[in-house]
mmCIF file of C-alpha atoms in Angstrom:
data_model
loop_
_atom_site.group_PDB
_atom_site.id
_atom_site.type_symbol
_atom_site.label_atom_id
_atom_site.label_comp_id
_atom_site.label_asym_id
_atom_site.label_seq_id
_atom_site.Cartn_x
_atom_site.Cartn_y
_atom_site.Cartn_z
ATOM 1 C CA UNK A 212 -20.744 5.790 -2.706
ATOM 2 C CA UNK A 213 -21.103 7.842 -5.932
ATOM 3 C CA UNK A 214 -17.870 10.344 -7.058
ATOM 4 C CA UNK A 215 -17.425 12.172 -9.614
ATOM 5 C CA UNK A 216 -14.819 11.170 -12.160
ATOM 6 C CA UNK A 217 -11.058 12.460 -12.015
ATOM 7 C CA UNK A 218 -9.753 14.989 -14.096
ATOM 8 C CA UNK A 219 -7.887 13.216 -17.233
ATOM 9 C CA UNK A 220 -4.336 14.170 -16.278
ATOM 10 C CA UNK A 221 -5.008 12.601 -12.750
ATOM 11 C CA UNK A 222 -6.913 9.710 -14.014
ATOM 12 C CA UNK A 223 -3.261 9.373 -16.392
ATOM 13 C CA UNK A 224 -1.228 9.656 -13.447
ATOM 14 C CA UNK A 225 -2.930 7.092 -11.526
ATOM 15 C CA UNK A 226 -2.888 4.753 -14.298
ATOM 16 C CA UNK A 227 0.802 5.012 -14.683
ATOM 17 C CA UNK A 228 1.472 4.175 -10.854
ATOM 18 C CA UNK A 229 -0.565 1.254 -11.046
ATOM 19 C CA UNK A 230 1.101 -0.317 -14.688
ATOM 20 C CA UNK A 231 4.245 0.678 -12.713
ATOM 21 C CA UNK A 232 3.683 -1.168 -9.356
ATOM 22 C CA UNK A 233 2.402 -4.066 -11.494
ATOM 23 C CA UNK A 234 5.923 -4.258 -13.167
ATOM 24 C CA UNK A 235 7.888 -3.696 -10.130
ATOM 25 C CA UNK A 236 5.798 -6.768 -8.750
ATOM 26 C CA UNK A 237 6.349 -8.764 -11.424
ATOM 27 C CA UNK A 238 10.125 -8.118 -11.674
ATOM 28 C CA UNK A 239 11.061 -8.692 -7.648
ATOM 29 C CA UNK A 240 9.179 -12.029 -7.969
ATOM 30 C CA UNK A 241 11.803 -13.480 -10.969
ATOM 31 C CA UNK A 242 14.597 -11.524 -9.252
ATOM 32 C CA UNK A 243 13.372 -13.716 -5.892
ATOM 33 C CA UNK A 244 13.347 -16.556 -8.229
ATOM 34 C CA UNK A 245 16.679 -15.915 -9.511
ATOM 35 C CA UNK A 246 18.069 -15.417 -5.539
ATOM 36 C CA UNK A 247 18.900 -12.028 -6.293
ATOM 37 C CA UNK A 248 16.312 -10.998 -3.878
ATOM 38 C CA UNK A 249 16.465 -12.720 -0.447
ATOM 39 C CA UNK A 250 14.887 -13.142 2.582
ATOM 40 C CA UNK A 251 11.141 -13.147 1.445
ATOM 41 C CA UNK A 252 8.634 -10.740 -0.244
ATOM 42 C CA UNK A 253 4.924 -9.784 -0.193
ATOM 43 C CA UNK A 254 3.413 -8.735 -3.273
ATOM 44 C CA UNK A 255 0.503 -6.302 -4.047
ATOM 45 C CA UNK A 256 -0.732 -7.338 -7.262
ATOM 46 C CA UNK A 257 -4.098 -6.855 -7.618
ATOM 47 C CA UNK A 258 -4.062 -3.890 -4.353
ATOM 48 C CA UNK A 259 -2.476 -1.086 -6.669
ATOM 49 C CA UNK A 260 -5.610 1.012 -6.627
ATOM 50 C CA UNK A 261 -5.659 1.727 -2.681
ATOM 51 C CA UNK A 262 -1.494 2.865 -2.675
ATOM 52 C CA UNK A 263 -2.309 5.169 -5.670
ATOM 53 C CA UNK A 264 -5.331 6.578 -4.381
ATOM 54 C CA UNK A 265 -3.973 7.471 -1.013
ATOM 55 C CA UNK A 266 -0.731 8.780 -2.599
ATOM 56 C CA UNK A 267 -2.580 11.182 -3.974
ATOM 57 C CA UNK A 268 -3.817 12.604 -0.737
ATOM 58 C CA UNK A 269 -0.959 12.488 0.988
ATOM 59 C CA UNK A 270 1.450 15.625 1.499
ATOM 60 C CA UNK A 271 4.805 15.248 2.845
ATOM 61 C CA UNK A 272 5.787 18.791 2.974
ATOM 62 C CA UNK A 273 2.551 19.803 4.937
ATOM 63 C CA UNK A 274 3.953 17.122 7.529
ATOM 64 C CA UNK A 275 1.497 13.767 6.466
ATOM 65 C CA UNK A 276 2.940 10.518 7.040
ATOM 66 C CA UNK A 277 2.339 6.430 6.225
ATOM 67 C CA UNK A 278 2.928 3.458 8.234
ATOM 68 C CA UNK A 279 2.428 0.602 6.236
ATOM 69 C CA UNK A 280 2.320 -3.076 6.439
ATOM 70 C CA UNK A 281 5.169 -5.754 4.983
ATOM 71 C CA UNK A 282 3.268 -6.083 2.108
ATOM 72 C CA UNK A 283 4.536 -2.137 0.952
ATOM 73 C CA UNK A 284 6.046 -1.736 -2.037
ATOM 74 C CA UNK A 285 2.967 -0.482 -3.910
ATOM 75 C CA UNK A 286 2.541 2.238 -1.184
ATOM 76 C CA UNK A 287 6.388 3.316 -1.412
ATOM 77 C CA UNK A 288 6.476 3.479 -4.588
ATOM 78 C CA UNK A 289 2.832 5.359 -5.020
ATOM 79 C CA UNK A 290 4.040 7.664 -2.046
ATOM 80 C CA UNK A 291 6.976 8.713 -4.594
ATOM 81 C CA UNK A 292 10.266 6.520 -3.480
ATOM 82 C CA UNK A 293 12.526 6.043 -6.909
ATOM 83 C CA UNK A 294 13.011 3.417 -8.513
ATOM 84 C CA UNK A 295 16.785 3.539 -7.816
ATOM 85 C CA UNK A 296 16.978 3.016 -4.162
ATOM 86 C CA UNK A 297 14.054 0.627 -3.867
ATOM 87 C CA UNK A 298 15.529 -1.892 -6.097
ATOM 88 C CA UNK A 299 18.579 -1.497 -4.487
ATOM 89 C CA UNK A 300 17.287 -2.125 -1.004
ATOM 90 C CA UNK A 301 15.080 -5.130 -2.205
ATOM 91 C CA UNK A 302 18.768 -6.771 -3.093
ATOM 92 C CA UNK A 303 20.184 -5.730 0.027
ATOM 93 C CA UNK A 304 22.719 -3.042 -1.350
ATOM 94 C CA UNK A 305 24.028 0.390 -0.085
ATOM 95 C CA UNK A 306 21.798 2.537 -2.500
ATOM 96 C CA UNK A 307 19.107 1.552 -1.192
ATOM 97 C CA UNK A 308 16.434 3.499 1.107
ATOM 98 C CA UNK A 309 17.438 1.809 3.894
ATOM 99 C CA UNK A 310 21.576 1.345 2.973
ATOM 100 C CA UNK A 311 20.367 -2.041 2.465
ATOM 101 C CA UNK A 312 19.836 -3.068 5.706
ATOM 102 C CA UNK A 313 16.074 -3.784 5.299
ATOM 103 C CA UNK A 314 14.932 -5.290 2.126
ATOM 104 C CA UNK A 315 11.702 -5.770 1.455
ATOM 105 C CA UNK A 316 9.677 -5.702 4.267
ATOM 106 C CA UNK A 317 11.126 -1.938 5.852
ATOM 107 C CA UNK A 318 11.176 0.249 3.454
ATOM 108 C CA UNK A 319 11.715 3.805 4.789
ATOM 109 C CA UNK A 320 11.579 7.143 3.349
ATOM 110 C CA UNK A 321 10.849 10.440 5.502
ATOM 111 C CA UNK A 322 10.839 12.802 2.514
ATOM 112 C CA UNK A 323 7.748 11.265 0.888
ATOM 113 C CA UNK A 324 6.084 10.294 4.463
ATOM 114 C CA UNK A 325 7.224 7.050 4.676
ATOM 115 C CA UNK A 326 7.439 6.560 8.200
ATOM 116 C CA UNK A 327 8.519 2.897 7.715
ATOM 117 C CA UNK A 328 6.512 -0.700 6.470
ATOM 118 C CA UNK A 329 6.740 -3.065 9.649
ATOM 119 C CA UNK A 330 7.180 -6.437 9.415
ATOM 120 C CA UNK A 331 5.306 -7.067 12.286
ATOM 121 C CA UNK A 332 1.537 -7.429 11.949
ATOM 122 C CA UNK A 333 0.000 -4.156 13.273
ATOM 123 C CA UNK A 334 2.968 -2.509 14.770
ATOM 124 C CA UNK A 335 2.485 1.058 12.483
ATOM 125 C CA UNK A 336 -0.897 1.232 13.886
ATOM 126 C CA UNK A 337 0.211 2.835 17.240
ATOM 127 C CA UNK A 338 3.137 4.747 15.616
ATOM 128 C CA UNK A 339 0.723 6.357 13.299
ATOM 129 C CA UNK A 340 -1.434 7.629 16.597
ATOM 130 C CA UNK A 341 2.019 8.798 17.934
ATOM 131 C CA UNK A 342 2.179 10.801 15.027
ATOM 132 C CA UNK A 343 -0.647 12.126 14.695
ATOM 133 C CA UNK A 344 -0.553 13.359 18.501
ATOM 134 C CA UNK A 345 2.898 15.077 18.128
ATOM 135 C CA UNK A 346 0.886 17.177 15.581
ATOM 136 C CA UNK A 347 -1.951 17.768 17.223
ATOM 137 C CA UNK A 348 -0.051 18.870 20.238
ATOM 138 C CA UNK A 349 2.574 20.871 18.087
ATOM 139 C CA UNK A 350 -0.672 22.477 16.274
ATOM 140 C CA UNK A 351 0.594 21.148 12.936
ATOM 141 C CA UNK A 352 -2.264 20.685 10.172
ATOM 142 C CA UNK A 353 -1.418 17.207 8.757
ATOM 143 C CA UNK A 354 -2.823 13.930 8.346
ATOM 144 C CA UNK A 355 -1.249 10.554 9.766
ATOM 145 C CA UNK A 356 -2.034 7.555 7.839
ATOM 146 C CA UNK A 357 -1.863 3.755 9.011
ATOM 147 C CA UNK A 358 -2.111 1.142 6.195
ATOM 148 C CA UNK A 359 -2.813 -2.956 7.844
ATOM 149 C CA UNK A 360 -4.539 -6.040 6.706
ATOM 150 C CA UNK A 361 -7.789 -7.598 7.910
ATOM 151 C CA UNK A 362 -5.274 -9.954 9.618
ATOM 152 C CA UNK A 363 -4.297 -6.939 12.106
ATOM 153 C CA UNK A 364 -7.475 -6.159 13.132
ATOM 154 C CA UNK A 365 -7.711 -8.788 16.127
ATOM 155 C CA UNK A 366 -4.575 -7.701 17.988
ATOM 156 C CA UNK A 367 -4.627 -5.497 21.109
ATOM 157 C CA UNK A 368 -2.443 -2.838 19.094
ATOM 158 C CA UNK A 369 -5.417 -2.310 17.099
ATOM 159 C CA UNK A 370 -7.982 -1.448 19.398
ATOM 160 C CA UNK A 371 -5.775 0.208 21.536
ATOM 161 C CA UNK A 372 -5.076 2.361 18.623
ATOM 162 C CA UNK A 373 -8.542 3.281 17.618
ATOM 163 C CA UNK A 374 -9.636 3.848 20.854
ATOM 164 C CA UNK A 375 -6.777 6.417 21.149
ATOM 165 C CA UNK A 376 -7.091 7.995 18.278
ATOM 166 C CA UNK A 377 -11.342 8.345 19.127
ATOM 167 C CA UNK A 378 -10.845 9.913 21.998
ATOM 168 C CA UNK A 379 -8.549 12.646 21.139
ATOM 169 C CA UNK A 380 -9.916 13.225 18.014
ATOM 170 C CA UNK A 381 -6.596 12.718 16.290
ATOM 171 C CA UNK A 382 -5.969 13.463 12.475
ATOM 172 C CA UNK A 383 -5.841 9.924 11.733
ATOM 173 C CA UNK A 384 -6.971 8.109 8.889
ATOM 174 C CA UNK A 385 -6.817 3.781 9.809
ATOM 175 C CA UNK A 386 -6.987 2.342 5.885
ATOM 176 C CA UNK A 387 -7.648 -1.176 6.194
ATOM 177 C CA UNK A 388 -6.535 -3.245 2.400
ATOM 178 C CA UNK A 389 -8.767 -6.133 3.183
ATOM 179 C CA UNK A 390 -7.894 -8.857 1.054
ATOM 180 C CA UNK A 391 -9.914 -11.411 2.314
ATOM 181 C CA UNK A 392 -7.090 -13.212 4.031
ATOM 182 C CA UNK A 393 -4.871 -13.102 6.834
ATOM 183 C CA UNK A 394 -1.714 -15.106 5.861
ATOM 184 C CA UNK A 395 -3.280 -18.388 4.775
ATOM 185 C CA UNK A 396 -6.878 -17.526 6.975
ATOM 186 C CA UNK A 397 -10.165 -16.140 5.632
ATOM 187 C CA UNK A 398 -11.344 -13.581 7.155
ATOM 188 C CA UNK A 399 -14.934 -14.748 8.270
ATOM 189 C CA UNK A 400 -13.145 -17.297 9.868
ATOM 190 C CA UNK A 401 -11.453 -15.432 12.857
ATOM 191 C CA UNK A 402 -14.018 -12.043 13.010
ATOM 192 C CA UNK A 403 -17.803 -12.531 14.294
ATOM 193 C CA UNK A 404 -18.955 -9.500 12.260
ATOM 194 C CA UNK A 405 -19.045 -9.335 8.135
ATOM 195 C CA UNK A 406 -17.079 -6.236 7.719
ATOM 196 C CA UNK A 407 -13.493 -4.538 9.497
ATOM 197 C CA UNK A 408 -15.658 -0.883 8.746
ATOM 198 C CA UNK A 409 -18.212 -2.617 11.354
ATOM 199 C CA UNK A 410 -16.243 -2.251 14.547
ATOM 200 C CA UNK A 411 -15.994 1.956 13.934
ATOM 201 C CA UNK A 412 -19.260 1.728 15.834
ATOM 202 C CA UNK A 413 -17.241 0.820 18.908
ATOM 203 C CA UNK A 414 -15.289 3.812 18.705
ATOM 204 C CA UNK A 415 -17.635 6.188 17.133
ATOM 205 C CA UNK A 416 -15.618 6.615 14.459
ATOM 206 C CA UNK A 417 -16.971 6.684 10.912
ATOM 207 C CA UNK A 418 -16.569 3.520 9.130
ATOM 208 C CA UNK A 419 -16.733 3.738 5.387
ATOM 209 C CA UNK A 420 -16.830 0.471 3.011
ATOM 210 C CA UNK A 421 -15.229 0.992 -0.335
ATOM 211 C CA UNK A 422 -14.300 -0.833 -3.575
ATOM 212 C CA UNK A 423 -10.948 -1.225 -3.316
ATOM 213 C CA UNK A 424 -10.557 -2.031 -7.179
ATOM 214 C CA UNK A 425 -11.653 0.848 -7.857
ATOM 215 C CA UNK A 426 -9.048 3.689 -7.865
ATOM 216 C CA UNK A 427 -11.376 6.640 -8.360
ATOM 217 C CA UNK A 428 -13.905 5.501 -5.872
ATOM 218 C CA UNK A 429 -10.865 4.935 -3.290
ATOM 219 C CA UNK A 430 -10.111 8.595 -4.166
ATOM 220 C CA UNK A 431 -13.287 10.115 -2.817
ATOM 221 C CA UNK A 432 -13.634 8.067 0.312
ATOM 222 C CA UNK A 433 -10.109 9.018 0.959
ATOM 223 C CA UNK A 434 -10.133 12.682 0.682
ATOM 224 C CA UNK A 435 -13.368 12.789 2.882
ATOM 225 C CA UNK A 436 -11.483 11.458 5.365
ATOM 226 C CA UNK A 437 -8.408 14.037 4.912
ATOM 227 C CA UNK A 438 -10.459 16.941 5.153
ATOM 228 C CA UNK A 439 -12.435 15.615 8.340
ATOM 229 C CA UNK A 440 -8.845 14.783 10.183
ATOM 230 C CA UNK A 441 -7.552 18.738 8.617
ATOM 231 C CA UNK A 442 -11.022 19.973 10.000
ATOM 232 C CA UNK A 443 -10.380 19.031 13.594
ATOM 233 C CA UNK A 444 -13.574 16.530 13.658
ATOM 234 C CA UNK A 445 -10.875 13.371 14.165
ATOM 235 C CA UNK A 446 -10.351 9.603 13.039
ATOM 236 C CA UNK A 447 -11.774 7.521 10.350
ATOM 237 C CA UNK A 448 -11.767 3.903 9.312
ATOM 238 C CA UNK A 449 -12.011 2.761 5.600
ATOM 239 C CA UNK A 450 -12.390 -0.824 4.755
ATOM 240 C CA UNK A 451 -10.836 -1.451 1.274
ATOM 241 C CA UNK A 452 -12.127 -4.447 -0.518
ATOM 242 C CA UNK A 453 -9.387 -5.502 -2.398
ATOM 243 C CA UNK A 454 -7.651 -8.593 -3.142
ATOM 244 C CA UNK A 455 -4.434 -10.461 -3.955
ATOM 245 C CA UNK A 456 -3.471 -12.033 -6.404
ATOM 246 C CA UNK A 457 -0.517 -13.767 -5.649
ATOM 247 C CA UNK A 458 0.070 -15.730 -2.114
ATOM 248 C CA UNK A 459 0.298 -14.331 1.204
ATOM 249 C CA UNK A 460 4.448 -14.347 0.265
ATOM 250 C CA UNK A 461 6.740 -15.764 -1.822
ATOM 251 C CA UNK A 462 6.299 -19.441 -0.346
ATOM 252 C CA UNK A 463 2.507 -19.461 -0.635
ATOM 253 C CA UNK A 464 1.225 -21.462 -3.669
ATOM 254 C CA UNK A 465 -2.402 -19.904 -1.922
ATOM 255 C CA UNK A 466 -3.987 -23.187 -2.404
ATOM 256 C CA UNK A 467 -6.612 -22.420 0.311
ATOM 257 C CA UNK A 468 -8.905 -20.054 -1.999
ATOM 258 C CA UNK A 469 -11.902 -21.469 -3.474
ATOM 259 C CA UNK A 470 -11.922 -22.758 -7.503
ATOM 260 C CA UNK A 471 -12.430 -19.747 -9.258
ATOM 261 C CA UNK A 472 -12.421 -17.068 -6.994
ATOM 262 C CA UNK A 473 -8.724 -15.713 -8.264
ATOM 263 C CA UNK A 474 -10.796 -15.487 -11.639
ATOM 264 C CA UNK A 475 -13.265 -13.238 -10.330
ATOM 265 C CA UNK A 476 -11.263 -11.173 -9.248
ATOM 266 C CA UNK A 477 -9.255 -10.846 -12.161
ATOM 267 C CA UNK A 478 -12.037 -9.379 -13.817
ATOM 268 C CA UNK A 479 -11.926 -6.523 -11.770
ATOM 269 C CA UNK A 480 -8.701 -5.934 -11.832
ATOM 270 C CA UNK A 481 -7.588 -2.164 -11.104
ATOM 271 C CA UNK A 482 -5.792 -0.812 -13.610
ATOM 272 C CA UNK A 483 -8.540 -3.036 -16.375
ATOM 273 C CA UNK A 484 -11.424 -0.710 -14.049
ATOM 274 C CA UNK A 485 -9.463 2.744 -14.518
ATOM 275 C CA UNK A 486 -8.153 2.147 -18.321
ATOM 276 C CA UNK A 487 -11.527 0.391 -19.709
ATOM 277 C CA UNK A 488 -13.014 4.171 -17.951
ATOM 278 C CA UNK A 489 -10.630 6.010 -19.745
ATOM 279 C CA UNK A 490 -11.122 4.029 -22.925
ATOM 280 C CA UNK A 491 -14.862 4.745 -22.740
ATOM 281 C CA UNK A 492 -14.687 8.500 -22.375
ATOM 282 C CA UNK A 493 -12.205 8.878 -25.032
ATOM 283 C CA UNK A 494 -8.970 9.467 -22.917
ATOM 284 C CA UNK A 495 -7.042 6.553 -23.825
ATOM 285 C CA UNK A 496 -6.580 3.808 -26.778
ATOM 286 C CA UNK A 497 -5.537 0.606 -26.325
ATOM 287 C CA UNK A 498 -2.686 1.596 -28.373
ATOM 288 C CA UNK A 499 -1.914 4.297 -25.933
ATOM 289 C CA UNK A 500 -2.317 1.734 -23.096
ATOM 290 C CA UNK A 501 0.476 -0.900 -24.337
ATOM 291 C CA UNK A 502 2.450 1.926 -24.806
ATOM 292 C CA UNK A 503 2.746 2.945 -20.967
ATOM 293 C CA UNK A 504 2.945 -0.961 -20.647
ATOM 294 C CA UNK A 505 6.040 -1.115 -21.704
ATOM 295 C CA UNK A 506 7.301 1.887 -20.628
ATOM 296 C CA UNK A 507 7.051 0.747 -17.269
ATOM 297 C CA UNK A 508 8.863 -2.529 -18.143
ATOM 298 C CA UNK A 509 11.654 -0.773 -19.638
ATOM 299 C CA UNK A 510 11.991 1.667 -16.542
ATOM 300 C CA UNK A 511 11.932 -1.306 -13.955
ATOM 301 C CA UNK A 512 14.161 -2.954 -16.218
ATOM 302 C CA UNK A 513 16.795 0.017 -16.070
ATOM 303 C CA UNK A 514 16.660 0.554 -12.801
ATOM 304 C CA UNK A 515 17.049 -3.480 -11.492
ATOM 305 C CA UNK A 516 20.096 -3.437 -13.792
ATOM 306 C CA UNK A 517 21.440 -0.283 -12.172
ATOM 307 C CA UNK A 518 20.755 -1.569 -8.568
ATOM 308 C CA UNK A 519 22.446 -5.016 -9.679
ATOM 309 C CA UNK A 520 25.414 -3.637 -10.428
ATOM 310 C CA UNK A 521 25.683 -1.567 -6.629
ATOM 311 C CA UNK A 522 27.866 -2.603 -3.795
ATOM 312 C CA UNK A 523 26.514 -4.234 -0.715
ATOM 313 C CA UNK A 524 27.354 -2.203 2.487
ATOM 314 C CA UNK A 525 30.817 -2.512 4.408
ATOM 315 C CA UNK A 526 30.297 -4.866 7.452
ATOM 316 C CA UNK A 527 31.381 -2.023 9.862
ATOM 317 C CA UNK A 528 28.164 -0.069 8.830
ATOM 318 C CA UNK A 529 26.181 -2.463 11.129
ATOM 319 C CA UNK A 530 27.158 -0.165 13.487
ATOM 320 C CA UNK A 531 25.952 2.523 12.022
ATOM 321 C CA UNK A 532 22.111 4.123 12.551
ATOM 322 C CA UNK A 533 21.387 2.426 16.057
ATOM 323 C CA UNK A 534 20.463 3.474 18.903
ATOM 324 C CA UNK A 535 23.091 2.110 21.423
#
């Protein structure tokens, strides 16, 4: 769809979430490889573009909130979680957003949104329609977001979900980052129709297509469907085409994708389609660009060396924070 392009300061903003995310990526995976990260981890490089863009839509004092898959850091960060406690709760320690009792894959913050990122496929998809009918019933004017993968989309949560959210016209937005692969599984292989956006039909819910390399494209498509969930008129399903670079986790070598599709995609990588933009319309140098590089490396840096040298929690805490 055509969009007009963001103001500069915006366009800056996004820019520096996404050479952020990119270095927070980068630096879990060696601190995995050193074994100061455990457990396992789920990168987004390459999906920076659709956590930025929806960031910027999302308002946590007006009540909006996120579910999000494992694969969340991009989205946590993006949403506005410090650097601080998320390095400390990828390495398991008290500081962290979660007292380090969830690592990677739930990462929870209620002040930015952040309902939670599930580790099970799917399972924010009905919490986000929870949420989203506590407001409507409590007359609250917000908008409840649930992030999932093209792997989601054939469980019963799903549909279930959907179908909810259709036929109470909830103020939902279902954002689906479709990388093209569902663990180790293509999508074409386990869905009978080309697109995720193609089953809105079934619901009568509109269901949007967008590049999901493209930050500023996301941006638009997004904020339509804000103001449609704000204006009462209900639910919407976006299909981000995006893609990931690294395996499905930490284990995956991702031998399964054809010879040089990784390269392709390369070439339209997000923050190359935003700053190249900028570039062009006199914004940005490439001089400016390295700059922000590395000021993102040295902030990740500072902050993985000030989680590193946190406590882990007391064992008595595992009592703490549950429900019986």
């Amino acid at each position: 769809m055509p969009f007009l392009p963001l103001p500069a300061p915006l366009r800056q903003h996004m820019l520096e979430q996404m050479l952020l995310i990119r270095a927070v990526e980068d630096q879990v995976q060696a601190l995995f490889m050193e074994n100061v990260i455990r457990g396992t981890t789920h990168l987004a490089n390459g999906q920076e573009a659709v956590a930025v863009a929806l960031a910027a839509h999302v308002n946590a004092a007006r009540g909006d909130t996120v579910t999000c898959t494992y694969r969340g850091h991009s989205h946590a960060l993006a949403l506005g979680m410090g650097l601080r406690p998320f390095f400390a709760e990828m390495m398991g320690k008290v500081g962290g957003c979660s007292k380090g009792k969830g690592g990677s894959m739930h990462l929870t913050d209620l002040s930015i949104g952040l309902i939670g990122t599930f580790a099970v496929v799917g399972a924010g998809l009905p919490i986000t329609v929870g949420a989203a009918l506590t407001a409507q019933v409590k007359h609250k004017s917000s908008v409840h977001t649930a992030l999932f993968g093209d792997g989601a989309v054939n469980i019963g949560a799903w549909h279930e979900s959907l179908n909810l959210a259709a036929v109470w016209k909830l103020p939902a937005i279902f954002l689906c980052e479709n990388n093209l692969y569902g663990e180790y599984t293509p999508y074409h292989a386990t869905a009978p129709v080309p697109n995720v956006a193609d089953r809105a039909a079934a619901y009568a819910l509109p269901g949007i297509i967008v590049d999901g390399q493209d930050v500023e494209a996301l941006h638009a498509v997004i904020g339509q469907a804000v103001e449609r969930a704000l204006n009462g008129r209900g639910a919407s399903l976006i299909e981000a085409k995006t893609y990931r670079y690294k395996g499905h986790s930490r284990t995956d070598p991702a031998a399964y994708r054809p010879a040089g599709e990784l390269e392709q995609w390369l070439e339209r990588d997000p923050i190359r389609i935003l700053s190249d933009r900028m570039i062009a319309d006199g914004q940005l140098t490439p001089q400016q660009l390295e700059s922000l590089r590395l000021e993102a490396d040295r902030s990740v840096d500072a902050a993985a060396q000030w989680a590193l040298a946190q406590p882990y929690p007391e064992p008595a805490t595992l009592y703490e924070d549950i429900w019986a």
